[in-house]
Coordinates of C-alpha atoms in Angstrom, one line a residue:
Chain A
X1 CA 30.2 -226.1 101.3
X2 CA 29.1 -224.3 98.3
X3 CA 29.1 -220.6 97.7
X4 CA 25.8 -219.7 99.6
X5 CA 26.8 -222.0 102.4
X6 CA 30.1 -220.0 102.6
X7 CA 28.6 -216.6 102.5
X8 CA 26.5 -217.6 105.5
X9 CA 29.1 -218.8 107.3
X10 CA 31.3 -216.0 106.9
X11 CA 28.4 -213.4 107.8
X12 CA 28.1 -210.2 107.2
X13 CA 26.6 -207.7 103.9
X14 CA 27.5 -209.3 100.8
X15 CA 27.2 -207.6 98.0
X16 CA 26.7 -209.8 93.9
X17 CA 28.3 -208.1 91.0
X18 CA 28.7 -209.0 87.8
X19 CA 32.1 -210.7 88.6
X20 CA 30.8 -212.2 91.9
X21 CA 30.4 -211.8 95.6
X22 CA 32.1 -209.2 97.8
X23 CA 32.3 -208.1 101.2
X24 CA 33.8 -206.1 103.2
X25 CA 36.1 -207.3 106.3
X26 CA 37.2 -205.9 109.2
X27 CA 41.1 -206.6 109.1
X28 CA 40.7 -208.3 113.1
X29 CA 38.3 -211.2 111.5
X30 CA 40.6 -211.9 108.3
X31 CA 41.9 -214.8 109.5
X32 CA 39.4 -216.5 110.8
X33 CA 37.3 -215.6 107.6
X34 CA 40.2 -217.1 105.8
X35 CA 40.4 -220.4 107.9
X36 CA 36.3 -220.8 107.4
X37 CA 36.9 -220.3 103.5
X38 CA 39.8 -223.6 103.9
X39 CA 37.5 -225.4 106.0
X40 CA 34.6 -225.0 103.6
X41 CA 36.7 -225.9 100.4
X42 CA 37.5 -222.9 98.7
X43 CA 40.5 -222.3 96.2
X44 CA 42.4 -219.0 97.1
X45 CA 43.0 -217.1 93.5
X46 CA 44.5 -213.6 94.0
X47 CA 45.1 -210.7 96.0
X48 CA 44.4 -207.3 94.5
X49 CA 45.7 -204.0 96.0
X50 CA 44.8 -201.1 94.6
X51 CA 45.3 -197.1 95.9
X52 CA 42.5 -195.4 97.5
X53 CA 43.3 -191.9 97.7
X54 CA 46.4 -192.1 100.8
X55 CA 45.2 -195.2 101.5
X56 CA 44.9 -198.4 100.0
X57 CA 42.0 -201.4 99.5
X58 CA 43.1 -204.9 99.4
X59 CA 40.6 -207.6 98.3
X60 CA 41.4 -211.5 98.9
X61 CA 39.6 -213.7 96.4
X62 CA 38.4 -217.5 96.4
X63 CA 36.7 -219.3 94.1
X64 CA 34.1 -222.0 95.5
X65 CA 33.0 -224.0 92.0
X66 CA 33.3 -221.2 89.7
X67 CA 31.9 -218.4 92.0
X68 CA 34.1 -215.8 93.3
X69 CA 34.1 -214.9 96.9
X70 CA 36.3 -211.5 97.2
X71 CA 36.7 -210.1 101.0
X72 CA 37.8 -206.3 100.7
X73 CA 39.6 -204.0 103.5
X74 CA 41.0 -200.8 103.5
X75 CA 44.4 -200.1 104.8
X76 CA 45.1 -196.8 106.8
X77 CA 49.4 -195.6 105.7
X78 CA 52.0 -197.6 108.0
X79 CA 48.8 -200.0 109.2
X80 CA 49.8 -204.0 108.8
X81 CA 47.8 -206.4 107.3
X82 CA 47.5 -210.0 109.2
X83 CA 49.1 -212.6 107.0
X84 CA 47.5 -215.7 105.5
X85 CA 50.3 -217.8 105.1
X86 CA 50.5 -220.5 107.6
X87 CA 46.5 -220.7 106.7
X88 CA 47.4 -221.0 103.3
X89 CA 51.0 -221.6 102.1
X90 CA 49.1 -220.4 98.2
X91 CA 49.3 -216.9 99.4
X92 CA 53.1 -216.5 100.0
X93 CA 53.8 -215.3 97.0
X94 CA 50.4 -212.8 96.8
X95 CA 51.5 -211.0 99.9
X96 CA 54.9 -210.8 98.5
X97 CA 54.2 -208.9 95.6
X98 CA 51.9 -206.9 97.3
X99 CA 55.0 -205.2 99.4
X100 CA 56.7 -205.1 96.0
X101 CA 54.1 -203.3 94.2
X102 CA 52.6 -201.3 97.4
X103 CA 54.9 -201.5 99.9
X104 CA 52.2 -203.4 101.9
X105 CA 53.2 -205.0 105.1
X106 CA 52.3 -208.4 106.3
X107 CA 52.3 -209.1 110.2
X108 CA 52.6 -212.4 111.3
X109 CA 55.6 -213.9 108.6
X110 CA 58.9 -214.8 109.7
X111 CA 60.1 -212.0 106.8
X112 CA 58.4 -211.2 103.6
X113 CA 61.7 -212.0 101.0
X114 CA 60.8 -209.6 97.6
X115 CA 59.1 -211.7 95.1
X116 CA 60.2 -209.8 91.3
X117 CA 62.4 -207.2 92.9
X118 CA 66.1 -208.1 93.9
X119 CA 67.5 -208.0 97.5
X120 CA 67.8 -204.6 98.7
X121 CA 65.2 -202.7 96.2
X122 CA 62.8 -200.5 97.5
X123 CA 59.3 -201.9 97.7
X124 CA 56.5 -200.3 96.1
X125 CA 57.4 -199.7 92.9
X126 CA 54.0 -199.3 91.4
X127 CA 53.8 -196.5 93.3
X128 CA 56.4 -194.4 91.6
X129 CA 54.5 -191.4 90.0
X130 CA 53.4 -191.0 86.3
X131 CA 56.0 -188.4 85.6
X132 CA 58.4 -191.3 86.3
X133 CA 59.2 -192.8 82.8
Chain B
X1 CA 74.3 -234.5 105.3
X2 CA 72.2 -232.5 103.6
X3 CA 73.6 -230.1 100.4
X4 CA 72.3 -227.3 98.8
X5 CA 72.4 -226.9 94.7
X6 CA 71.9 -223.8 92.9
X7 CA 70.0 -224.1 89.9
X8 CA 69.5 -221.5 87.2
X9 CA 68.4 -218.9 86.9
X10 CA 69.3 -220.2 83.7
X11 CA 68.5 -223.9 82.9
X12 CA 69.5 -226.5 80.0
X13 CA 65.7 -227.7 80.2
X14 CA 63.6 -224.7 80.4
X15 CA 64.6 -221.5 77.7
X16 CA 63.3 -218.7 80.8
X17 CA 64.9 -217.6 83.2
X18 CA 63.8 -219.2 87.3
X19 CA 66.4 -219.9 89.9
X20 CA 65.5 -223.1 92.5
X21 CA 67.7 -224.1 94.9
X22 CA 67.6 -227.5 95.8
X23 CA 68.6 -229.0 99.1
X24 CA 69.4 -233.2 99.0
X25 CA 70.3 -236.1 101.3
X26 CA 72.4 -237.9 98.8
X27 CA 70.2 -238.1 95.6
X28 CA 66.7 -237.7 97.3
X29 CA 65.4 -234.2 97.6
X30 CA 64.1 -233.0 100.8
X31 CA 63.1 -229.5 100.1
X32 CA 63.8 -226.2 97.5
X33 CA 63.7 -222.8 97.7
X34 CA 62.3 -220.6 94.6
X35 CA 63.4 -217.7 93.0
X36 CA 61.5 -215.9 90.0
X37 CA 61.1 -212.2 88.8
X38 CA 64.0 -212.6 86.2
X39 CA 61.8 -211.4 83.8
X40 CA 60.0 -208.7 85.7
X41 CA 58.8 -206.0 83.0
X42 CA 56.2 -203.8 85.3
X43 CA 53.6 -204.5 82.8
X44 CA 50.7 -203.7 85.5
X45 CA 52.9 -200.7 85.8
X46 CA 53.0 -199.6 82.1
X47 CA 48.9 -200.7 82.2
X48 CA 48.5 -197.7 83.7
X49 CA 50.2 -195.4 81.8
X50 CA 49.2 -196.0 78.4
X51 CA 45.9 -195.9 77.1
X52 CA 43.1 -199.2 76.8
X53 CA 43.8 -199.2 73.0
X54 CA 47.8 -199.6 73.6
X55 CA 47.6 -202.0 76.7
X56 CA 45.4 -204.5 74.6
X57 CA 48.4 -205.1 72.7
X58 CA 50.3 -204.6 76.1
X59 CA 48.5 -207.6 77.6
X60 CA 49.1 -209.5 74.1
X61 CA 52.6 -209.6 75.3
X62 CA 52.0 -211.0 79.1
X63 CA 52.9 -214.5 77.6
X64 CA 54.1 -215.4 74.2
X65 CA 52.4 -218.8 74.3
X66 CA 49.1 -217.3 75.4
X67 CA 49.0 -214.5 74.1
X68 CA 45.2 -214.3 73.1
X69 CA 44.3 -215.1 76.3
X70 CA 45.6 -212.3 78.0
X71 CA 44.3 -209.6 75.3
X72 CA 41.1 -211.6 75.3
X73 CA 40.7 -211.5 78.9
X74 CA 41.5 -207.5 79.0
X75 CA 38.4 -206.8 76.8
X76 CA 36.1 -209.1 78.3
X77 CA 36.8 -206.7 82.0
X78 CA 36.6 -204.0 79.9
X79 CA 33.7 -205.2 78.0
X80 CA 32.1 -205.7 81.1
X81 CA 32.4 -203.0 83.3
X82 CA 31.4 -200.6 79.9
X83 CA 28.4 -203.6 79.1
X84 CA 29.9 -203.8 75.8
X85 CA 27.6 -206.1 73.4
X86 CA 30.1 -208.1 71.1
X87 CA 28.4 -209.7 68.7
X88 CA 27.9 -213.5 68.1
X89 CA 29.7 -214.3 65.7
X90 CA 32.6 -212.4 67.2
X91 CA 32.3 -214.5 70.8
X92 CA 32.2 -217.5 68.3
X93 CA 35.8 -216.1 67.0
X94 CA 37.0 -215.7 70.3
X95 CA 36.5 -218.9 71.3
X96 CA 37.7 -220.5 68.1
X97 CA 41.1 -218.7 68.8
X98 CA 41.6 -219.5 72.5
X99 CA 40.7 -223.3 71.8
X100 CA 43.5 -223.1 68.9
X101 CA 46.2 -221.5 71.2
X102 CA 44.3 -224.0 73.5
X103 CA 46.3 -227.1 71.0
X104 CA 49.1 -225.3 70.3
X105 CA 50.0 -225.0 74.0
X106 CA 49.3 -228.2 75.1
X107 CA 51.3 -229.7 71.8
X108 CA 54.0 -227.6 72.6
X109 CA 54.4 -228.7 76.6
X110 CA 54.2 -232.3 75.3
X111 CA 57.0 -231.6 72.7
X112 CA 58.5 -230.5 75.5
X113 CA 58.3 -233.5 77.8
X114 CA 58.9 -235.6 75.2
X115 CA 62.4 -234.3 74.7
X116 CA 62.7 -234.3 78.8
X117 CA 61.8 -237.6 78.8
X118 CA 64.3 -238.7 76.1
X119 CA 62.2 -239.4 73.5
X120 CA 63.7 -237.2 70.7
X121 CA 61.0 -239.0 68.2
X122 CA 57.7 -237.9 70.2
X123 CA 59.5 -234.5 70.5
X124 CA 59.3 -234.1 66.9
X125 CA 55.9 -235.3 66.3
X126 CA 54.4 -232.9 68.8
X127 CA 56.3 -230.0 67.5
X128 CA 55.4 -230.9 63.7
X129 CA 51.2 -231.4 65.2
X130 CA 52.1 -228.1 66.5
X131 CA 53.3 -226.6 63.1
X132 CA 49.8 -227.4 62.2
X133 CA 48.0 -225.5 64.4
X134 CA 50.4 -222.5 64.2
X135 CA 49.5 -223.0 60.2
X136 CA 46.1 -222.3 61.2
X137 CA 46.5 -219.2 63.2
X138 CA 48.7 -217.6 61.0
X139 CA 46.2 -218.1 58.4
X140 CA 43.0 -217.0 60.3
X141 CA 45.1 -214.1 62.0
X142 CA 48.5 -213.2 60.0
X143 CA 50.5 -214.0 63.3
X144 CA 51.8 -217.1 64.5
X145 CA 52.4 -215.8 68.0
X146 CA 50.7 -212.4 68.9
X147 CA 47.4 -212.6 67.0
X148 CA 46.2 -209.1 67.5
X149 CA 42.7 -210.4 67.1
X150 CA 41.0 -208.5 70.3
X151 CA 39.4 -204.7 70.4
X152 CA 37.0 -203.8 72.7
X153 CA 33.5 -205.0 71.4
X154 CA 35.0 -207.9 69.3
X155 CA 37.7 -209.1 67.0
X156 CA 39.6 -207.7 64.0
X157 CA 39.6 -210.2 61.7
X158 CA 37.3 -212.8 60.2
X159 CA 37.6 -217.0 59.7
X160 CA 37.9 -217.0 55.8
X161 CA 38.4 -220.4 55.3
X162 CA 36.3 -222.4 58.4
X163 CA 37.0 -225.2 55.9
X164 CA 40.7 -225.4 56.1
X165 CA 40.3 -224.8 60.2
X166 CA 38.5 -227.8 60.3
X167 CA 40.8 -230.1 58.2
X168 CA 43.3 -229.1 59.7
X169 CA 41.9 -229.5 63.4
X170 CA 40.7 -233.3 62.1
X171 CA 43.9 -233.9 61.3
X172 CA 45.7 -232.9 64.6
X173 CA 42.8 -234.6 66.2
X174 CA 43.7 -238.1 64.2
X175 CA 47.3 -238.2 64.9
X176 CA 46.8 -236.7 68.8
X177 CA 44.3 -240.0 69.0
X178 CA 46.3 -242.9 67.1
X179 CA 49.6 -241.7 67.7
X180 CA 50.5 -239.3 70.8
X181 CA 48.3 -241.0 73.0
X182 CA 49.1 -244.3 72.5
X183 CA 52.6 -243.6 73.0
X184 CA 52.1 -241.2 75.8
X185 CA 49.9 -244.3 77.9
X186 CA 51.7 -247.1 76.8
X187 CA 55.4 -246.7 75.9
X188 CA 57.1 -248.2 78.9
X189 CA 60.2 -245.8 78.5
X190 CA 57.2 -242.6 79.3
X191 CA 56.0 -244.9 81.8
X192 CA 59.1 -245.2 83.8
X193 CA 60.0 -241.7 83.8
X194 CA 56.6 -240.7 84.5
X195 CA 54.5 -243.0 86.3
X196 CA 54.4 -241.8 90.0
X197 CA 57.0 -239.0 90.0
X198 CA 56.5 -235.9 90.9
X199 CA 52.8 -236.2 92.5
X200 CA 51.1 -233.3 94.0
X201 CA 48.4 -234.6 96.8
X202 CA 45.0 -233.1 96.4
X203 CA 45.7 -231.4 99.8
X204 CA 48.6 -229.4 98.2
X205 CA 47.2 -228.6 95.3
X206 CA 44.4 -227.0 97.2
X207 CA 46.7 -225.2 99.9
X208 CA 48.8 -223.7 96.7
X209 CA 46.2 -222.5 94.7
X210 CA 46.6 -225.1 91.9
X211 CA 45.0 -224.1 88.4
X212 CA 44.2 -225.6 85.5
X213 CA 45.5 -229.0 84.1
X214 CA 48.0 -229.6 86.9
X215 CA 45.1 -229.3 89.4
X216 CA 42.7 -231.3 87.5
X217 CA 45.9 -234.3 87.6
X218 CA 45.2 -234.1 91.3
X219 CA 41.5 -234.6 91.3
X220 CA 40.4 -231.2 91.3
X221 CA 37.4 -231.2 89.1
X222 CA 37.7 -227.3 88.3
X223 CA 37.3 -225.8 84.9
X224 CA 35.9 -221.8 84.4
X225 CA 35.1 -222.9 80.9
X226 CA 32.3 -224.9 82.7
X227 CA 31.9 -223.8 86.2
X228 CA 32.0 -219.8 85.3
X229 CA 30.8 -219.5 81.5
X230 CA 32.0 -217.2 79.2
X231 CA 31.6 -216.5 75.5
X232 CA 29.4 -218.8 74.4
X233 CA 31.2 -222.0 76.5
X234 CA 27.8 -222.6 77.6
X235 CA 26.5 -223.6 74.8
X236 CA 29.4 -225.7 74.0
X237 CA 29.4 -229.9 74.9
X238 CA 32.8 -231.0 76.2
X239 CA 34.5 -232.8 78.8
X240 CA 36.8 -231.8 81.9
X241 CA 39.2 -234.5 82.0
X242 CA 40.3 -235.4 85.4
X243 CA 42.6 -237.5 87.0
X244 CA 43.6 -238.9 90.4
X245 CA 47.2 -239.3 90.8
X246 CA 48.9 -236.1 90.8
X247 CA 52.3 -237.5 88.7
X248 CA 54.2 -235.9 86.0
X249 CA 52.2 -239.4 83.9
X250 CA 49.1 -237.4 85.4
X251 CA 49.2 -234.2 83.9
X252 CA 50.1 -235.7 80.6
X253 CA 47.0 -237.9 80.6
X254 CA 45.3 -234.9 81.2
X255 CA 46.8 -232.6 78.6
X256 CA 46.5 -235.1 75.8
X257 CA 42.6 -235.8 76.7
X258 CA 42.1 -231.9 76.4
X259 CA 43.6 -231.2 73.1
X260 CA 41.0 -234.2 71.7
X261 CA 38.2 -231.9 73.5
X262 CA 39.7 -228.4 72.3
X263 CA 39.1 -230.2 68.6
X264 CA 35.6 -231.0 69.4
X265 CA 35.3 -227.5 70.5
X266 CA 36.4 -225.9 67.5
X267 CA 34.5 -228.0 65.5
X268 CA 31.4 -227.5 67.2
X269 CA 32.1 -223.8 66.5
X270 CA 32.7 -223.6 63.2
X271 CA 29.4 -226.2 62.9
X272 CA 27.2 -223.2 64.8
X273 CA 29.5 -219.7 63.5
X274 CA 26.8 -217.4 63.0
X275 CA 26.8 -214.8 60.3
X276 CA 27.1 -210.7 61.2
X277 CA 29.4 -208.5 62.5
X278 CA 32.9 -208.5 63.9
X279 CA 33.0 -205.8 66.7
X280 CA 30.2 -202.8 66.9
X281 CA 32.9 -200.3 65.8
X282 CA 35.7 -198.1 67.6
X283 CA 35.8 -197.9 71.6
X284 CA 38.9 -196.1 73.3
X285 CA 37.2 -195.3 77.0
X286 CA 35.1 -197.0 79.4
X287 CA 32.7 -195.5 82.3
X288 CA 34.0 -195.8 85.8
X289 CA 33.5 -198.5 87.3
X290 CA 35.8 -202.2 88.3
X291 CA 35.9 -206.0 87.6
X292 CA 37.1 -209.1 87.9
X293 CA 37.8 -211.1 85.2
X294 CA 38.6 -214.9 85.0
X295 CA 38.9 -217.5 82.0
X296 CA 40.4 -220.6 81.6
X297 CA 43.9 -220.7 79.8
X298 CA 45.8 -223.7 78.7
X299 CA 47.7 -223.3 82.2
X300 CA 44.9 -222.7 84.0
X301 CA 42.8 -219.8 85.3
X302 CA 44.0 -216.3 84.6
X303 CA 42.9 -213.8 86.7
X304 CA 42.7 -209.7 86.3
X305 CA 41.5 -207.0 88.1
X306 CA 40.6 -204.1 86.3
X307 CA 39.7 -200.8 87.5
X308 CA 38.7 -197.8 85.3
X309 CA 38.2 -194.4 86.2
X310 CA 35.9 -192.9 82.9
X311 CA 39.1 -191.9 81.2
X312 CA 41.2 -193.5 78.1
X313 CA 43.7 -194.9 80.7
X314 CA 42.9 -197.7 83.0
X315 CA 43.3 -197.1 86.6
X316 CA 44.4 -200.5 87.8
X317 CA 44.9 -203.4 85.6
X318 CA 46.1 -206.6 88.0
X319 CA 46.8 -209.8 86.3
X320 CA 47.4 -213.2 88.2
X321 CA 48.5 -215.3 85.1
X322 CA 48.5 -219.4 86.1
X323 CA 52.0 -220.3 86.2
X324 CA 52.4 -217.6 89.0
X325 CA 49.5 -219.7 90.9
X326 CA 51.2 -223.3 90.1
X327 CA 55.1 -222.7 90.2
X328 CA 55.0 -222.6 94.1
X329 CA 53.6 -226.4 94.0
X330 CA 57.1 -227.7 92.6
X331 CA 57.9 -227.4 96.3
X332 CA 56.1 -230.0 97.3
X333 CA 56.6 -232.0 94.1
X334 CA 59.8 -232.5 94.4
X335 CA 60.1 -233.6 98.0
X336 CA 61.2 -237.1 97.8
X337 CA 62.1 -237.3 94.4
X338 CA 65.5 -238.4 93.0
X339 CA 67.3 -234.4 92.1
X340 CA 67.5 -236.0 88.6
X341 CA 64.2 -236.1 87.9
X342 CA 63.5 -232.1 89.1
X343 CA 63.6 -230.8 85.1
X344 CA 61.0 -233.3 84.3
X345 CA 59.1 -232.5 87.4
X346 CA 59.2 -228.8 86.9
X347 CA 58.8 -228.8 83.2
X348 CA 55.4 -230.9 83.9
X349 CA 53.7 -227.6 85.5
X350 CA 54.4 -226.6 81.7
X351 CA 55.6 -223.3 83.4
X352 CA 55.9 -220.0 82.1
X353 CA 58.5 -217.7 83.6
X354 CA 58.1 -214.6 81.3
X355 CA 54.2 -214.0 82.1
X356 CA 54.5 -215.5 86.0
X357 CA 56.8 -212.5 86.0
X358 CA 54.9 -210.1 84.0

């Protein structure tokens, strides 16, 4: 399928910017949004995670020939996030810097092992405070 | 019985830091667990914290093989989410540059698997080709490594001498074309090491996320260069060289047929460099706003997500470099192979550990 195709499948309001297509998702349709985006022939490329006031907003992108397809949600403090992983073994190591960084937590995975921290660190060290040198 | 070898984190192949453990029926591999973040420096961390004048040089120093790209792609996402004009001949500069660290890359990984391989000779060859290139970026930029050639809205220095660039890209072309090639394709010793080992299916390369040239060795036909223009690739005639098979012999075809297109590349720029200016003068904040920004590296796509909120600092600055997309795929490249083969395998993703862990 190519981008358009995608998009339509998926559903929903899409939005174009400069850098590509987003939408946003409702956490209880990732998955299946995810599995659509396999069957169709997209590439996963990243997950970005970013703070939102107490909250944080987590986007999952593919690329579909050169066009970037980026599904956005908001997570609530203490909420889970489904994982990908057993969709897409590419996004094992995306989820497990995202509870490095953020302390964001995956449902779903037999564990989520820390990625560039050691055993035993705290996760979420991004979100140690500016005055923190 | 199966058995379990540590390996690393440090290696006798590879000069970074990565830990894989390796678990073997007798000599056959059968599976392999990876360990990276050795070389974790919070540089997404640090992003935020200093200003977008100091984190351009910040992101110079994600990788010290491509460094451009990183600094490169840091003011394009800036650039974009301020709509920044940067002049032609500036986006001619910039592409000049990448395509150079573009050579010197790929040189260096094939110096690299030359000396895996054995081949002590072809190890030297690459590595004085290489010298060549370096030659030319020092020259263009004072730097052999970290060019410091990005700002916002452009570059910092000029090509003085397009003539010598030339030469010396015809020259690295020649002996890339009568020499590395030849002995890359036909030297049965490359062969037998090569040929067939290490393959990553199509199907895996997908499922992982594969990038760059060790996707396109699988038959992925991907390539932001052409598929997502930037700079002034559009305007550009070259080739994506693909390949089928997936082997360590794969990736080297493909490596070797890029460097012959990064020369045409350079050459078709300094055929077309426009004259005018170099950047539209000093920029040290950006409105509000957030992109994505991809480009095409020597290892593949890098990815960052940049987020700015008006101020002189950036909000969020993500970066997804592509060895962190491709290392996982040594997982299933190694399955099946003889555990003496595993540097070759891994040292065919030409990895880099440093920016992977940024």
């Amino acid at each position: 399928m190519n981008a358009q195709d995608l998009r339509e499948h998926l559903g929903g309001t899409w939005t174009v910017r400069p850098d590509g297509w987003w939408r946003p998702m409702e956490l209880d349709r990732l998955r299946s949004a995810a599995a659509g985006l396999k069957t169709g022939g997209a590439r996963f490329v990243a997950l970005t995670v970013r703070p939102d006031g107490a909250s944080m907003k987590l986007a999952w992108h593919w690329d579909v020939a050169g066009t970037l397809l980026s599904l956005e949600a908001g997570l609530t403090p203490g909420a889970e996030i489904p994982s990908l992983v057993d969709i897409w073994p590419g996004v094992d190591w995306a989820e497990r810097e995202a509870r490095d960084y953020y302390a964001v937590n995956f449902s779903g995975r037999n564990d989520t092992p820390p990625l560039m921290l050691r055993e035993g660190d705290a996760p979420g060290v991004l979100l140690r405070g500016k005055d923190v040198q | 019985m199966s058995y379990r070898i540590p390996i690393g984190p440090y290696h006798i192949a590879l000069d970074e830091p990565y830990k894989i453990e390796v678990e073997c029926e007798g000599e056959t591999v059968i599976g392999a667990f990876l360990k990276v973040g050795y070389n974790f420096r919070g540089i997404e961390w640090l992003a935020e914290r200093k200003n977008i004048t100091q984190s351009i040089a910040l992101m110079e120093r994600v990788c010290g093989i491509c460094s451009n790209v990183h600094s490169m792609t840091f003011c394009l996402a800036l650039e974009r989410i301020g709509a920044i004009e940067v002049p032609p001949r500036a986006q001619h500069i910039r592409v000049l540059m990448a395509e150079l660290e573009r050579l010197h890359s790929h040189l260096l990984w094939a110096g690299v698997a030359a000396e895996l391989i054995g081949f002590q000779t072809l190890f030297m060859t690459c590595f004085n080709l290489r010298e060549r290139v370096m030659d030319l970026l020092e020259s263009i930029s004072g730097n052999r490594v970290n060019y410091s050639m990005n700002r916002i809205g452009g570059v910092n220095r000029d090509i003085q001498d397009s003539q010598a660039v030339r030469e010396g890209v015809r020259a690295v072309r020649n002996a890339v074309a009568t020499s590395l090639i030849p002995i890359f394709t036909t030297d049965r010793g490359v062969a037998g090491r090569c040929r067939g080992v290490g393959v990553l299916t199509r199907a895996d390369a997908l499922a992982y996320g594969a990038v760059g040239p060790v996707a396109r060795a699988s038959g992925i036909d991907q390539d932001l260069r052409r598929d997502a223009p930037y700079l002034i690739y559009d305007q550009l005639e070259f080739a994506v060289p693909i390949q089928s098979g997936g082997s360590v012999y794969d990736r080297i075809v493909v490596r070797a047929l890029e460097i012959l297109e990064s020369c045409g590349i350079v050459e078709q720029v300094l055929d077309r460099l426009p004259e005018g200016r170099l950047h539209g003068g000093d920029i040290y904040t950006v409105p509000a706003g957030e992109t994505v920004m991809r480009i095409e590296a020597p290892r593949g796509e890098v990815f960052y997500f940049v987020a700015s909120d008006g101020t002189d600092t950036a909000a969020r600055v993500k970066v997804r470099t592509p060895t962190f997309a491709n290392i996982p795929t040594v997982v299933p490249m190694i399955r099946g192979a003889v555990l003496a083969d595993i540097p070759l395998i891994q040292g065919s993703l030409d990895p880099c550990y440093s920016c992977t862990d940024r």
